[in-house]
Short mmCIF file of C-alpha atoms and ligand atoms in Angstrom, two decimals:
data_model
loop_
_atom_site.label_atom_id
_atom_site.label_comp_id
_atom_site.label_asym_id
_atom_site.label_seq_id
_atom_site.Cartn_x
_atom_site.Cartn_y
_atom_site.Cartn_z
CA MET C 1222 -21.06 17.03 1.61
CA ALA C 1223 -22.75 16.57 5.00
CA GLU C 1224 -21.44 17.66 8.40
CA MET C 1225 -20.24 14.80 10.57
CA PRO C 1226 -22.94 13.91 13.15
CA GLU C 1227 -21.48 14.72 16.59
CA ALA C 1228 -22.70 11.52 18.27
CA LEU C 1229 -21.04 9.37 15.60
CA ARG C 1230 -17.83 11.39 15.74
CA THR C 1231 -17.66 10.75 19.50
CA LYS C 1232 -18.40 7.04 19.08
CA LEU C 1233 -15.82 6.57 16.30
CA THR C 1234 -13.20 8.43 18.33
CA ALA C 1235 -13.83 6.22 21.37
CA ALA C 1236 -13.78 3.00 19.33
CA LEU C 1237 -10.49 3.95 17.65
CA ARG C 1238 -8.93 4.95 20.95
CA GLN C 1239 -9.93 1.63 22.52
CA GLY C 1240 -8.89 -0.34 19.44
CA LEU C 1241 -12.35 -1.79 18.85
CA ALA C 1242 -11.95 -2.51 15.14
CA GLY C 1243 -15.46 -3.86 14.46
CA GLU C 1244 -17.15 -0.95 16.19
CA ALA C 1245 -14.84 1.60 14.56
CA GLU C 1246 -15.67 0.15 11.15
CA ALA C 1247 -19.43 0.21 11.87
CA PHE C 1248 -19.40 3.85 13.06
CA ALA C 1249 -17.20 4.93 10.14
CA ARG C 1250 -19.63 3.25 7.75
CA GLN C 1251 -22.57 5.10 9.34
CA ILE C 1252 -20.69 8.39 9.00
CA LEU C 1253 -19.91 7.75 5.32
CA ASP C 1254 -23.50 6.60 4.67
CA ALA C 1255 -24.63 9.96 6.12
CA GLY C 1256 -22.84 11.64 3.19
CA VAL C 1257 -19.76 12.92 5.04
CA ASP C 1258 -16.63 13.53 2.93
CA PRO C 1259 -14.27 10.54 3.50
CA LEU C 1260 -11.40 13.00 3.87
CA ASP C 1261 -13.16 14.59 6.87
CA VAL C 1262 -13.13 11.17 8.56
CA VAL C 1263 -9.35 11.11 8.07
CA GLN C 1264 -8.58 14.70 9.03
CA GLU C 1265 -11.16 15.27 11.77
CA VAL C 1266 -11.10 11.87 13.49
CA LEU C 1267 -8.46 9.38 12.35
CA VAL C 1268 -5.37 11.60 12.44
CA PRO C 1269 -6.09 13.43 15.74
CA THR C 1270 -7.21 10.25 17.52
CA LEU C 1271 -4.22 8.15 16.43
CA THR C 1272 -1.90 11.05 17.25
CA LYS C 1273 -3.35 11.08 20.77
CA VAL C 1274 -2.95 7.27 20.99
CA GLY C 1275 0.69 7.70 19.94
CA GLU C 1276 1.25 10.30 22.65
CA ARG C 1277 -0.26 8.00 25.28
CA PHE C 1278 2.07 5.22 24.07
CA GLN C 1279 5.04 7.56 24.24
CA HIS C 1280 4.14 8.51 27.85
CA PHE C 1281 3.71 4.84 28.90
CA GLU C 1282 0.00 5.32 29.56
CA ILE C 1283 -0.71 2.48 27.12
CA TYR C 1284 1.53 -0.32 25.80
CA LEU C 1285 2.27 -2.02 22.48
CA PRO C 1286 -0.84 -4.30 22.45
CA GLU C 1287 -3.12 -1.26 22.79
CA LEU C 1288 -1.13 0.62 20.14
CA MET C 1289 -1.51 -2.37 17.81
CA MET C 1290 -5.25 -2.63 18.48
CA ALA C 1291 -5.72 1.08 17.72
CA GLY C 1292 -3.61 0.61 14.58
CA ASN C 1293 -5.80 -2.29 13.44
CA ALA C 1294 -8.94 -0.27 14.05
CA GLY C 1295 -7.37 2.61 12.09
CA GLN C 1296 -6.58 0.29 9.21
CA ARG C 1297 -10.18 -0.92 9.03
CA VAL C 1298 -11.45 2.66 8.91
CA THR C 1299 -8.84 3.50 6.25
CA ALA C 1300 -10.04 0.61 4.09
CA LEU C 1301 -13.57 2.03 4.19
CA VAL C 1302 -12.31 5.53 3.41
CA GLU C 1303 -10.42 4.11 0.41
CA GLU C 1304 -13.50 2.26 -0.80
CA ALA C 1305 -15.70 5.37 -0.47
CA THR C 1306 -13.14 7.67 -2.12
CA LEU C 1307 -12.58 5.40 -5.10
CA ALA C 1308 -16.34 4.70 -5.45
CA ALA C 1309 -16.85 8.47 -5.79
CA GLY C 1310 -15.06 8.16 -9.13
CA LYS C 1311 -11.57 7.95 -10.47
CA ALA C 1312 -10.32 10.51 -12.97
CA SER C 1313 -10.41 9.01 -16.45
CA THR C 1314 -7.13 10.39 -17.79
CA SER C 1315 -3.82 9.44 -16.25
CA LEU C 1316 -1.78 12.35 -14.90
CA GLY C 1317 1.35 10.26 -14.43
CA THR C 1318 2.81 7.44 -12.41
CA ALA C 1319 3.78 7.61 -8.75
CA VAL C 1320 5.80 4.96 -6.96
CA LEU C 1321 5.14 5.08 -3.22
CA GLY C 1322 6.48 3.24 -0.23
CA GLN C 1323 7.40 3.30 3.43
CA VAL C 1324 11.17 3.56 3.65
CA LYS C 1325 13.40 0.80 5.03
CA GLY C 1326 12.83 0.11 8.72
CA ASP C 1327 9.33 1.60 8.86
CA ILE C 1328 6.27 -0.65 8.90
CA HIS C 1329 3.50 1.95 9.39
CA ASP C 1330 1.09 2.12 6.48
CA ILE C 1331 -2.22 3.78 7.34
CA GLY C 1332 -1.16 7.27 6.22
CA ARG C 1333 0.54 6.08 3.05
CA ASN C 1334 -2.57 4.11 2.10
CA ILE C 1335 -4.54 7.35 2.30
CA VAL C 1336 -1.99 9.15 0.14
CA ARG C 1337 -2.19 6.28 -2.38
CA THR C 1338 -6.00 6.46 -2.44
CA LEU C 1339 -6.14 10.22 -3.01
CA LEU C 1340 -3.46 10.14 -5.71
CA SER C 1341 -5.38 7.36 -7.50
CA ALA C 1342 -8.67 9.20 -7.14
CA HIS C 1343 -7.10 12.29 -8.70
CA GLY C 1344 -5.79 10.41 -11.73
CA PHE C 1345 -2.32 9.15 -10.86
CA GLU C 1346 -1.34 5.56 -11.56
CA VAL C 1347 0.09 4.46 -8.22
CA VAL C 1348 2.50 1.62 -7.63
CA ASP C 1349 2.56 1.06 -3.87
CA LEU C 1350 5.63 -0.87 -2.76
CA GLY C 1351 4.28 -1.26 0.77
CA ARG C 1352 6.36 -0.99 3.90
CA ASP C 1353 10.02 -1.47 4.84
CA VAL C 1354 11.13 -0.77 1.26
CA ALA C 1355 14.83 -0.84 0.36
CA ALA C 1356 16.31 2.13 -1.51
CA SER C 1357 17.22 -0.22 -4.39
CA ALA C 1358 13.59 -1.31 -4.74
CA PHE C 1359 12.40 2.31 -5.11
CA LEU C 1360 15.01 2.82 -7.84
CA GLU C 1361 14.32 -0.44 -9.65
CA VAL C 1362 10.55 0.04 -9.75
CA ALA C 1363 10.76 3.74 -10.62
CA GLN C 1364 12.85 2.80 -13.66
CA LYS C 1365 10.68 -0.17 -14.63
CA GLU C 1366 7.43 1.82 -14.34
CA LYS C 1367 8.89 4.98 -15.89
CA ALA C 1368 7.61 6.85 -12.84
CA ASP C 1369 7.13 10.60 -12.72
CA ILE C 1370 7.00 10.78 -8.93
CA VAL C 1371 8.70 8.76 -6.22
CA GLY C 1372 7.13 9.17 -2.77
CA LEU C 1373 9.01 8.23 0.39
CA SER C 1374 6.97 8.00 3.59
CA ALA C 1375 8.48 7.88 7.09
CA LEU C 1376 6.64 8.06 10.40
CA MET C 1377 9.56 7.39 12.67
CA THR C 1378 12.58 9.60 13.24
CA THR C 1379 14.65 6.39 13.12
CA ALA C 1380 13.51 5.91 9.50
CA LEU C 1381 14.69 9.35 8.38
CA PRO C 1382 18.23 8.19 7.44
CA ALA C 1383 16.63 5.68 5.06
CA GLN C 1384 14.89 8.55 3.27
CA ARG C 1385 18.23 10.28 2.84
CA ARG C 1386 19.86 7.04 1.66
CA THR C 1387 17.15 6.46 -0.91
CA ILE C 1388 17.61 9.91 -2.46
CA SER C 1389 21.40 9.45 -2.35
CA LEU C 1390 21.12 6.21 -4.30
CA PHE C 1391 19.20 7.97 -7.11
CA ASN C 1392 22.02 10.55 -7.18
CA GLU C 1393 24.80 7.96 -7.14
CA VAL C 1394 23.46 6.10 -10.18
CA GLY C 1395 22.88 9.35 -12.06
CA ARG C 1396 19.08 8.99 -12.21
CA ARG C 1397 18.03 11.69 -9.75
CA ALA C 1398 16.92 14.13 -12.46
CA ASP C 1399 14.55 11.54 -13.98
CA TYR C 1400 12.07 11.73 -11.11
CA LYS C 1401 10.43 14.17 -8.74
CA ILE C 1402 11.01 12.77 -5.27
CA ILE C 1403 8.62 13.78 -2.52
CA VAL C 1404 8.71 13.00 1.19
CA GLY C 1405 6.05 12.90 3.90
CA GLY C 1406 4.88 11.21 7.09
CA GLY C 1407 4.82 12.29 10.71
CA ALA C 1408 8.59 12.36 11.16
CA VAL C 1409 9.18 14.68 8.21
CA ASN C 1410 9.07 18.45 7.79
CA GLN C 1411 10.03 20.96 5.11
CA GLU C 1412 13.42 21.61 6.66
CA TRP C 1413 14.31 17.92 6.48
CA ALA C 1414 13.00 17.68 2.92
CA ASP C 1415 15.29 20.58 1.92
CA GLU C 1416 18.24 19.08 3.75
CA ILE C 1417 18.06 15.74 1.91
CA GLY C 1418 17.34 17.35 -1.45
CA ALA C 1419 13.74 16.19 -1.95
CA ASP C 1420 11.68 18.01 -4.58
CA GLY C 1421 8.84 18.52 -2.13
CA TYR C 1422 7.21 17.77 1.21
CA ALA C 1423 3.53 17.31 1.95
CA PRO C 1424 2.14 17.34 5.50
CA ASP C 1425 -1.01 15.41 4.58
CA ALA C 1426 -2.55 13.36 1.80
CA ALA C 1427 -4.57 16.17 0.23
CA SER C 1428 -1.51 18.40 -0.05
CA ALA C 1429 0.48 15.46 -1.45
CA VAL C 1430 -1.93 15.46 -4.41
CA GLU C 1431 -1.49 19.19 -4.97
CA LEU C 1432 2.28 18.85 -4.62
CA CYS C 1433 2.47 16.04 -7.19
CA LYS C 1434 0.26 17.92 -9.63
CA GLY C 1435 2.42 21.02 -9.24
CA LEU C 1436 5.64 19.07 -9.74
CA ILE C 1437 4.48 17.55 -13.02
CA GLY C 1438 2.93 20.82 -14.14
CA VAL C 1439 -0.82 20.09 -14.18
CO1 B1M L 1684 3.87 3.34 15.74
N1 B1M L 1684 4.94 4.88 16.20
N2 B1M L 1684 5.32 2.15 16.20
N3 B1M L 1684 2.63 1.89 15.30
N4 B1M L 1684 2.52 4.64 15.63
C1 B1M L 1684 4.38 6.21 15.90
C2 B1M L 1684 4.80 6.68 14.51
C3 B1M L 1684 5.00 7.09 17.06
C4 B1M L 1684 5.16 8.57 16.67
C5 B1M L 1684 4.16 6.92 18.35
C6 B1M L 1684 4.73 7.70 19.51
O1 B1M L 1684 5.58 7.19 20.21
N5 B1M L 1684 4.26 8.93 19.72
C7 B1M L 1684 6.38 6.35 17.32
C8 B1M L 1684 7.59 6.86 16.51
C9 B1M L 1684 8.49 7.72 17.37
C10 B1M L 1684 9.63 8.25 16.58
O2 B1M L 1684 9.46 9.01 15.68
N6 B1M L 1684 10.81 7.87 16.90
C11 B1M L 1684 6.02 4.92 16.96
C12 B1M L 1684 6.75 3.78 17.39
C13 B1M L 1684 7.91 4.04 18.33
C14 B1M L 1684 6.45 2.48 16.95
C15 B1M L 1684 7.21 1.17 17.26
C16 B1M L 1684 8.73 1.24 17.25
C17 B1M L 1684 6.66 0.65 18.61
C18 B1M L 1684 7.39 -0.58 19.15
O3 B1M L 1684 7.41 -1.60 18.51
N7 B1M L 1684 7.98 -0.40 20.32
C19 B1M L 1684 6.70 0.25 16.12
C20 B1M L 1684 7.47 0.52 14.82
C21 B1M L 1684 7.93 -0.65 14.09
C22 B1M L 1684 8.60 -0.24 12.78
O4 B1M L 1684 8.09 0.57 12.02
N8 B1M L 1684 9.75 -0.80 12.52
C23 B1M L 1684 5.34 0.82 15.89
C24 B1M L 1684 4.27 0.06 15.44
C25 B1M L 1684 2.99 0.56 15.24
C26 B1M L 1684 1.77 -0.32 14.94
C27 B1M L 1684 2.09 -1.50 14.02
C28 B1M L 1684 1.24 -0.86 16.26
C29 B1M L 1684 0.76 0.74 14.37
C30 B1M L 1684 0.81 0.88 12.83
C31 B1M L 1684 -0.29 0.12 12.14
C32 B1M L 1684 -0.23 0.35 10.66
O5 B1M L 1684 0.21 1.37 10.14
N9 B1M L 1684 -0.70 -0.64 9.95
C33 B1M L 1684 1.33 2.05 14.95
C34 B1M L 1684 0.60 3.27 15.03
C35 B1M L 1684 -0.89 3.17 14.71
C36 B1M L 1684 1.20 4.51 15.35
C37 B1M L 1684 0.55 5.90 15.51
C38 B1M L 1684 -0.16 5.89 16.86
C39 B1M L 1684 -0.43 6.34 14.45
C40 B1M L 1684 0.12 6.36 13.00
C41 B1M L 1684 -1.01 6.61 12.03
O6 B1M L 1684 -1.49 5.70 11.37
N10 B1M L 1684 -1.53 7.88 11.98
C42 B1M L 1684 1.82 6.85 15.48
C43 B1M L 1684 1.62 8.15 16.23
C44 B1M L 1684 1.72 9.36 15.32
O7 B1M L 1684 1.90 9.24 14.12
N11 B1M L 1684 1.67 10.52 15.90
C45 B1M L 1684 2.91 5.91 15.82
C46 B1M L 1684 -2.68 8.25 11.13
C47 B1M L 1684 -2.24 8.54 9.71
C48 B1M L 1684 -3.46 8.88 8.86
O8 B1M L 1684 -1.37 9.66 9.76
O9 B1M L 1684 0.63 8.27 9.10
O10 B1M L 1684 0.90 10.70 9.79
P1 B1M L 1684 0.11 9.64 9.14
O11 B1M L 1684 -0.13 10.06 7.62
C49 B1M L 1684 -0.61 11.31 7.21
C50 B1M L 1684 0.52 12.31 6.92
O12 B1M L 1684 1.68 12.10 7.70
C51 B1M L 1684 0.72 12.21 5.45
O13 B1M L 1684 -0.55 11.88 4.93
C52 B1M L 1684 -1.26 11.06 5.85
C53 B1M L 1684 -2.74 11.38 5.79
O14 B1M L 1684 -3.00 12.76 5.88
N12 B1M L 1684 1.70 11.27 4.90
C54 B1M L 1684 2.35 11.56 3.74
C55 B1M L 1684 2.07 10.02 5.29
N13 B1M L 1684 2.95 9.51 4.44
C56 B1M L 1684 3.14 10.43 3.47
C57 B1M L 1684 3.93 10.40 2.33
C58 B1M L 1684 3.94 11.52 1.50
C59 B1M L 1684 3.17 12.63 1.79
C60 B1M L 1684 2.36 12.67 2.91
O15 B1M L 1684 4.67 11.59 0.39
C61 B1M L 1684 5.45 10.49 0.02
#
């Protein structure tokens, strides 16, 4: 895989920061066309730039419209990354089924989309429930799809109680042992995962794949 050209890295970073979706998409496409690993676009540009945007929002240096514009630009880049990752080839045998979603109260979805893409590319069947997902919906779909993995994403600290509630519901109905439940997203860490009784925590999409493989023993 090729190194990311510096000039394009700088241009993509600036376009994302300013929320210029069309430009961000065009620069990301040029980077991918240059043979750069799509995951490098995520880890070297998308995550650090959006983290910086989030910090500026937190410190009142920018406001919600700018945050939304940067989010839209990020989504456009993520769509390209998904396209490029899946075009590189999907594993032909299925490793298992993962049901993913953003827990109740959380509407972020860029990071989860990347997790979904990498899990699919590595051979998991993924059912993505989207954002703001009720605990009961995770349970219902996990049962219906005979899932191996249930993945709960949360980017906001205010969404953490919903992660706990979701795991509690699986316990209450006596179905907890049927699934490996993993947690991730910016608001989560290993300590929290242990506290709520998750089977695992992954800090990023690539480690989510390794975690899921490990949990189902492949
Ligand atoms: Co919001 N937002 N946002 N936001 N936003 C954060 C999360 C925040 C940290 C910004 C900040 O203040 N520093 C902050 C939360 C603070 C807190 O924790 N309490 C925040 C806030 C406050 C809000 C609103 C409340 C703002 C408002 O309305 N006043 C609102 C939330 C509404 C709601 O959810 N109910 C809001 C809205 C939005 C937008 C819609 C404008 C937009 C989202 C667009 C979209 O997703 N379609 C947005 C954005 C873009 C962000 C930041 C800037 C960037 C998030 C992102 O996409 N990162 C974010 C700042 C930050 O996260 N530091 C912020 C890039 C992405 C690739 O990384 O999602 O972390 P990430 O995913 C990684 C890993 O975490 C991991 O893999 C991914 C790839 O490696 N991962 C998993 C993710 N899920 C996983 C699941 C797994 C395993 C790994 O297993 C299941």
